[in-house]
């Protein structure tokens, strides 16, 4: 009887782990370069800046929709574009200049990320992103012409 309970308990843990793994896979994506380029175009990013946006995302998040990173100033950057909680969003509630919960930037639906990134760009240009400044500005940009 105890062995039967142990086996059932182990099966339950296995099923729960599989459910959690499946859930995390549907909520976050690691995009290829071409998938990213196509998604950006689908969300109305201008083709003329597409290589800059791809370089920015690659340098900021490694094309992962689920990346979050705590910074020394205690703010956190979220998602593909590494949008920061200091000004642009609020953790746990809607707020910031983009009027959104920061956690919304961690799923694989990038419409809200794209809108906020464009707001940031319209105010500050690519210079708002340290990754673009250090790895893209004045350098050879990714070739997305065959995407």
Coordinates of N, CA and C in Angstrom, one line a residue:
X1 N 0.8 -1.2 0.0 CA 0.0 0.0 0.0 C 0.9 1.3 0.0
X2 N 1.9 1.3 0.9 CA 2.8 2.5 0.9 C 3.5 2.6 -0.4
X3 N 3.9 1.5 -1.0 CA 4.6 1.5 -2.3 C 3.7 2.1 -3.4
X4 N 2.4 1.7 -3.3 CA 1.4 2.2 -4.3 C 1.2 3.7 -4.1
X5 N 1.2 4.2 -2.9 CA 1.0 5.6 -2.7 C 2.3 6.4 -3.2
X6 N 3.4 5.8 -3.0 CA 4.7 6.4 -3.4 C 4.7 6.5 -4.9
X7 N 4.2 5.5 -5.6 CA 4.2 5.5 -7.1 C 3.2 6.5 -7.6
X8 N 2.0 6.6 -7.0 CA 1.0 7.5 -7.4 C 1.5 9.0 -7.1
X9 N 2.1 9.2 -6.0 CA 2.7 10.5 -5.7 C 3.8 10.9 -6.7
X10 N 4.6 9.9 -7.1 CA 5.7 10.2 -8.0 C 5.0 10.6 -9.4
X11 N 4.0 9.8 -9.8 CA 3.3 10.1 -11.1 C 2.7 11.5 -11.0
X12 N 2.1 11.9 -9.9 CA 1.5 13.2 -9.8 C 2.5 14.3 -9.9
X13 N 3.7 14.1 -9.3 CA 4.7 15.1 -9.4 C 5.2 15.2 -10.8
X14 N 5.3 14.1 -11.5 CA 5.8 14.1 -12.9 C 4.8 14.8 -13.8
X15 N 3.5 14.5 -13.6 CA 2.4 15.2 -14.4 C 2.5 16.7 -14.1
X16 N 2.6 17.1 -12.8 CA 2.6 18.5 -12.5 C 3.9 19.2 -13.1
X17 N 5.0 18.5 -13.1 CA 6.2 19.1 -13.7 C 6.0 19.3 -15.2
X18 N 5.4 18.3 -15.8 CA 5.2 18.4 -17.3 C 4.2 19.5 -17.6
X19 N 3.2 19.7 -16.8 CA 2.3 20.8 -17.0 C 3.0 22.2 -16.8
X20 N 3.8 22.3 -15.8 CA 4.6 23.6 -15.6 C 5.5 23.8 -16.8
X21 N 6.2 22.8 -17.3 CA 7.1 22.9 -18.4 C 6.4 23.3 -19.6
X22 N 5.2 22.7 -19.9 CA 4.4 23.1 -21.1 C 4.0 24.5 -20.9
X23 N 3.5 24.9 -19.8 CA 3.0 26.3 -19.6 C 4.2 27.3 -19.8
X24 N 5.4 27.0 -19.3 CA 6.4 28.0 -19.5 C 6.9 28.0 -21.0
X25 N 6.7 26.9 -21.7 CA 7.1 27.0 -23.1 C 6.1 27.7 -23.9
X26 N 4.9 27.8 -23.5 CA 3.9 28.6 -24.3 C 3.9 30.0 -23.9
X27 N 4.5 30.4 -22.8 CA 4.5 31.8 -22.4 C 5.8 32.5 -22.8
X28 N 6.8 31.8 -23.2 CA 8.1 32.4 -23.5 C 8.6 31.8 -24.8
X29 N 9.3 32.6 -25.5 CA 9.9 32.1 -26.8 C 11.4 32.6 -26.9
X30 N 12.2 31.8 -27.5 CA 13.5 32.2 -27.9 C 13.4 32.2 -29.5
X31 N 13.3 33.4 -30.0 CA 13.1 33.6 -31.4 C 14.4 33.5 -32.2
X32 N 14.3 33.0 -33.4 CA 15.4 33.0 -34.4 C 15.5 34.4 -34.9
X33 N 16.6 34.8 -35.5 CA 16.8 36.1 -36.1 C 15.7 36.4 -37.1
X34 N 15.4 35.5 -38.0 CA 14.3 35.7 -39.0 C 12.9 35.8 -38.4
X35 N 12.7 34.9 -37.4 CA 11.4 35.0 -36.7 C 11.2 36.4 -36.1
X36 N 12.3 36.9 -35.4 CA 12.2 38.2 -34.8 C 12.0 39.3 -35.9
X37 N 12.7 39.2 -37.0 CA 12.5 40.3 -38.0 C 11.1 40.3 -38.5
X38 N 10.5 39.1 -38.8 CA 9.2 39.0 -39.3 C 8.2 39.5 -38.2
X39 N 8.4 39.2 -37.0 CA 7.5 39.7 -35.9 C 7.5 41.2 -35.8
X40 N 8.7 41.8 -35.9 CA 8.9 43.2 -35.8 C 8.2 43.9 -37.0
X41 N 8.3 43.3 -38.2 CA 7.6 43.9 -39.3 C 6.1 43.8 -39.1
X42 N 5.6 42.7 -38.6 CA 4.2 42.4 -38.3 C 3.6 43.5 -37.3
X43 N 4.5 44.0 -36.5 CA 4.1 45.0 -35.5 C 4.5 46.4 -35.9
X44 N 4.6 46.6 -37.2 CA 4.8 47.9 -37.8 C 6.1 48.6 -37.5
X45 N 7.2 47.8 -37.2 CA 8.5 48.5 -37.1 C 8.9 48.8 -38.5
X46 N 9.5 50.0 -38.8 CA 9.9 50.3 -40.1 C 11.0 49.5 -40.7
X47 N 10.9 49.0 -41.9 CA 11.9 48.1 -42.5 C 13.3 48.8 -42.5
X48 N 13.3 50.2 -42.7 CA 14.5 50.9 -42.8 C 15.4 50.8 -41.5
X49 N 14.7 50.5 -40.3 CA 15.4 50.4 -39.1 C 15.5 48.9 -38.6
X50 N 15.0 48.0 -39.4 CA 14.9 46.6 -39.0 C 16.2 46.0 -38.4
X51 N 17.3 46.2 -39.1 CA 18.6 45.7 -38.7 C 19.0 46.2 -37.3
X52 N 18.7 47.5 -37.1 CA 19.0 48.1 -35.8 C 18.1 47.5 -34.7
X53 N 16.8 47.3 -35.0 CA 16.0 46.7 -34.0 C 16.4 45.3 -33.7
X54 N 16.7 44.5 -34.7 CA 17.2 43.1 -34.5 C 18.5 43.1 -33.6
X55 N 19.4 44.0 -34.0 CA 20.6 44.1 -33.2 C 20.3 44.5 -31.7
X56 N 19.4 45.4 -31.6 CA 19.1 45.9 -30.2 C 18.5 44.7 -29.4
X57 N 17.6 44.0 -30.0 CA 17.0 42.8 -29.2 C 18.0 41.7 -29.0
X58 N 18.8 41.5 -29.9 CA 19.9 40.4 -29.7 C 20.8 40.8 -28.6
X59 N 21.2 42.1 -28.6 CA 22.1 42.5 -27.5 C 21.5 42.7 -26.2
X60 N 20.2 43.0 -26.1 CA 19.5 43.3 -24.8 C 19.0 42.0 -24.2
X61 N 18.3 41.1 -25.0 CA 17.7 40.0 -24.4 C 18.1 38.6 -25.0
X62 N 18.9 38.7 -26.1 CA 19.3 37.4 -26.7 C 18.1 36.8 -27.5
X63 N 17.1 37.7 -27.8 CA 15.9 37.3 -28.5 C 15.0 36.4 -27.7
X64 N 15.1 36.5 -26.4 CA 14.2 35.8 -25.4 C 13.1 36.7 -24.9
X65 N 11.9 36.2 -25.0 CA 10.7 37.0 -24.6 C 10.6 37.0 -23.0
X66 N 11.3 36.0 -22.4 CA 11.2 35.9 -20.9 C 12.3 36.4 -20.1
X67 N 13.2 37.1 -20.7 CA 14.4 37.6 -20.0 C 14.0 38.8 -19.0
X68 N 14.4 38.7 -17.8 CA 14.3 39.8 -16.9 C 15.7 39.9 -16.2
X69 N 16.1 41.2 -15.9 CA 17.4 41.4 -15.2 C 17.3 42.5 -14.3
X70 N 17.7 42.2 -13.0 CA 17.7 43.3 -12.0 C 19.0 44.1 -12.2
X71 N 18.8 45.4 -12.1 CA 20.0 46.3 -12.3 C 20.4 46.8 -10.9
X72 N 21.7 47.4 -10.9 CA 22.2 47.9 -9.6 C 21.3 48.9 -8.9
X73 N 20.5 49.7 -9.7 CA 19.7 50.7 -9.1 C 18.3 50.1 -8.5
X74 N 18.2 48.8 -8.5 CA 17.1 48.0 -8.0 C 15.9 48.0 -9.0
X75 N 16.0 48.6 -10.1 CA 15.0 48.5 -11.2 C 15.2 47.2 -11.9
X76 N 14.2 46.8 -12.7 CA 14.3 45.5 -13.4 C 14.0 45.8 -14.9
X77 N 14.7 45.2 -15.8 CA 14.4 45.3 -17.2 C 13.7 44.0 -17.7
X78 N 12.7 44.1 -18.5 CA 11.8 43.0 -18.9 C 11.7 42.7 -20.4
X79 N 11.7 41.5 -20.8 CA 11.3 41.0 -22.1 C 12.3 41.2 -23.2
X80 N 11.8 41.1 -24.4 CA 12.6 41.2 -25.6 C 13.4 42.5 -25.7
X81 N 12.8 43.6 -25.3 CA 13.4 44.9 -25.5 C 14.0 45.4 -24.2
X82 N 14.0 44.5 -23.1 CA 14.5 44.9 -21.8 C 14.0 46.3 -21.4
X83 N 12.7 46.4 -21.3 CA 12.0 47.6 -20.9 C 12.1 47.8 -19.4
X84 N 12.6 48.9 -18.9 CA 12.9 49.1 -17.5 C 11.7 49.6 -16.7
X85 N 11.7 49.1 -15.4 CA 10.6 49.4 -14.5 C 10.8 50.8 -13.9
X86 N 11.9 51.4 -14.0 CA 12.1 52.7 -13.4 C 11.2 53.7 -13.9
X87 N 11.0 53.8 -15.3 CA 10.2 54.8 -15.9 C 9.0 54.2 -16.7
X88 N 9.2 53.1 -17.3 CA 8.3 52.7 -18.4 C 7.1 51.8 -18.0
X89 N 7.2 51.0 -16.9 CA 6.2 50.1 -16.5 C 6.3 50.0 -14.9
X90 N 5.3 49.3 -14.3 CA 5.3 49.1 -12.9 C 5.2 47.6 -12.6
X91 N 6.0 47.1 -11.6 CA 5.9 45.7 -11.2 C 4.6 45.5 -10.5
X92 N 3.8 44.5 -10.9 CA 2.6 44.1 -10.2 C 1.4 44.9 -10.4
X93 N 1.5 46.0 -11.1 CA 0.3 46.9 -11.4 C 0.6 47.7 -12.7
X94 N -0.5 48.2 -13.3 CA -0.3 49.1 -14.5 C 0.3 50.4 -14.0
X95 N 1.2 50.9 -14.8 CA 1.8 52.2 -14.5 C 3.0 52.5 -15.4
X96 N 3.7 53.5 -15.1 CA 4.8 54.0 -15.8 C 4.3 54.7 -17.1
X97 N 5.3 55.2 -17.9 CA 4.9 56.0 -19.1 C 4.1 55.1 -20.1
X98 N 4.4 53.8 -20.1 CA 3.7 52.9 -21.0 C 2.4 52.4 -20.4
X99 N 2.1 52.7 -19.2 CA 0.9 52.3 -18.5 C 0.6 50.8 -18.6
X100 N 1.6 50.0 -18.1 CA 1.5 48.6 -18.2 C 2.2 47.9 -17.1
X101 N 1.7 46.7 -16.7 CA 2.5 45.9 -15.7 C 3.7 45.4 -16.4
X102 N 4.8 45.5 -15.8 CA 6.1 45.0 -16.3 C 6.1 43.6 -16.7
X103 N 5.4 42.8 -15.9 CA 5.3 41.3 -16.2 C 4.7 41.0 -17.5
X104 N 3.9 41.9 -18.1 CA 3.3 41.7 -19.4 C 4.3 41.6 -20.5
X105 N 5.5 42.0 -20.2 CA 6.6 42.0 -21.2 C 7.3 40.6 -21.2
X106 N 6.9 39.7 -20.4 CA 7.6 38.4 -20.3 C 6.9 37.3 -21.0
X107 N 5.8 37.5 -21.7 CA 5.1 36.4 -22.4 C 5.5 36.5 -23.9
X108 N 5.0 35.6 -24.7 CA 5.4 35.6 -26.1 C 4.5 36.4 -27.0
X109 N 3.6 37.2 -26.4 CA 2.8 38.1 -27.2 C 3.5 39.5 -27.1
X110 N 4.0 39.9 -28.2 CA 4.9 41.1 -28.2 C 4.2 42.4 -28.6
X111 N 2.9 42.5 -28.8 CA 2.2 43.7 -29.2 C 2.5 44.8 -28.1
X112 N 2.3 44.5 -26.9 CA 2.5 45.5 -25.8 C 3.9 45.9 -25.7
X113 N 4.8 44.9 -25.8 CA 6.3 45.2 -25.8 C 6.6 46.2 -26.9
X114 N 6.1 45.9 -28.1 CA 6.4 46.7 -29.3 C 5.9 48.1 -29.2
X115 N 4.7 48.3 -28.7 CA 4.1 49.6 -28.4 C 5.0 50.4 -27.5
X116 N 5.4 49.8 -26.4 CA 6.2 50.5 -25.4 C 7.6 50.8 -26.0
X117 N 8.2 49.9 -26.7 CA 9.5 50.1 -27.3 C 9.5 51.3 -28.3
X118 N 8.4 51.4 -29.0 CA 8.3 52.5 -29.9 C 8.1 53.8 -29.2
X119 N 7.4 53.8 -28.1 CA 7.3 55.0 -27.3 C 8.7 55.4 -26.8
X120 N 9.4 54.5 -26.3 CA 10.8 54.8 -25.8 C 11.6 55.3 -27.0
X121 N 11.5 54.7 -28.1 CA 12.3 55.1 -29.3 C 11.9 56.5 -29.7
X122 N 10.6 56.8 -29.8 CA 10.1 58.1 -30.2 C 10.6 59.2 -29.2
X123 N 10.8 58.9 -28.0 CA 11.3 59.9 -27.0 C 12.8 60.0 -27.0
X124 N 13.5 58.9 -27.1 CA 15.0 58.9 -26.9 C 15.8 58.3 -28.0
X125 N 15.2 57.7 -29.0 CA 15.9 57.0 -30.1 C 16.6 55.7 -29.5
X126 N 17.4 55.1 -30.3 CA 18.1 53.8 -29.9 C 19.0 54.0 -28.7
X127 N 19.4 55.3 -28.5 CA 20.3 55.6 -27.4 C 19.8 55.2 -26.0
X128 N 18.5 55.0 -26.0 CA 17.8 54.6 -24.7 C 18.3 53.2 -24.2
X129 N 18.8 52.4 -25.2 CA 19.2 51.0 -24.9 C 20.7 50.9 -24.8
X130 N 21.2 50.5 -23.6 CA 22.7 50.4 -23.5 C 23.3 49.3 -24.4
X131 N 22.5 48.2 -24.6 CA 23.0 47.2 -25.5 C 23.2 47.6 -27.0
X132 N 22.3 48.5 -27.4 CA 22.4 49.0 -28.8 C 23.6 50.0 -28.8
X133 N 23.8 50.8 -27.8 CA 24.9 51.7 -27.7 C 26.3 51.0 -27.8
X134 N 26.4 49.9 -27.1 CA 27.7 49.2 -27.0 C 27.9 48.1 -28.1
X135 N 26.8 47.6 -28.7 CA 27.0 46.5 -29.6 C 26.5 46.8 -31.0
X136 N 25.8 47.9 -31.2 CA 25.2 48.1 -32.6 C 25.6 49.4 -33.2
X137 N 25.6 50.5 -32.4 CA 25.9 51.8 -32.9 C 27.3 51.8 -33.6
X138 N 27.3 52.2 -34.9 CA 28.5 52.3 -35.6 C 29.1 51.0 -36.0
X139 N 28.4 49.9 -35.9 CA 29.0 48.6 -36.2 C 28.2 48.0 -37.3
X140 N 28.7 46.9 -37.8 CA 28.0 46.1 -38.8 C 26.7 45.5 -38.2
X141 N 25.6 45.7 -38.8 CA 24.3 45.3 -38.2 C 23.9 43.9 -38.8
X142 N 23.1 43.2 -38.2 CA 22.6 41.9 -38.7 C 22.0 42.0 -40.1
X143 N 22.3 41.0 -40.9 CA 21.7 41.0 -42.3 C 20.3 40.2 -42.2
X144 N 19.3 41.0 -42.3 CA 17.9 40.3 -42.3 C 17.3 40.4 -43.7
X145 N 18.1 40.6 -44.7 CA 17.5 40.8 -46.1 C 16.9 39.5 -46.6
X146 N 17.4 38.4 -46.1 CA 16.8 37.1 -46.6 C 15.7 36.5 -45.8
X147 N 15.3 37.3 -44.8 CA 14.2 36.9 -43.9 C 12.9 37.2 -44.6

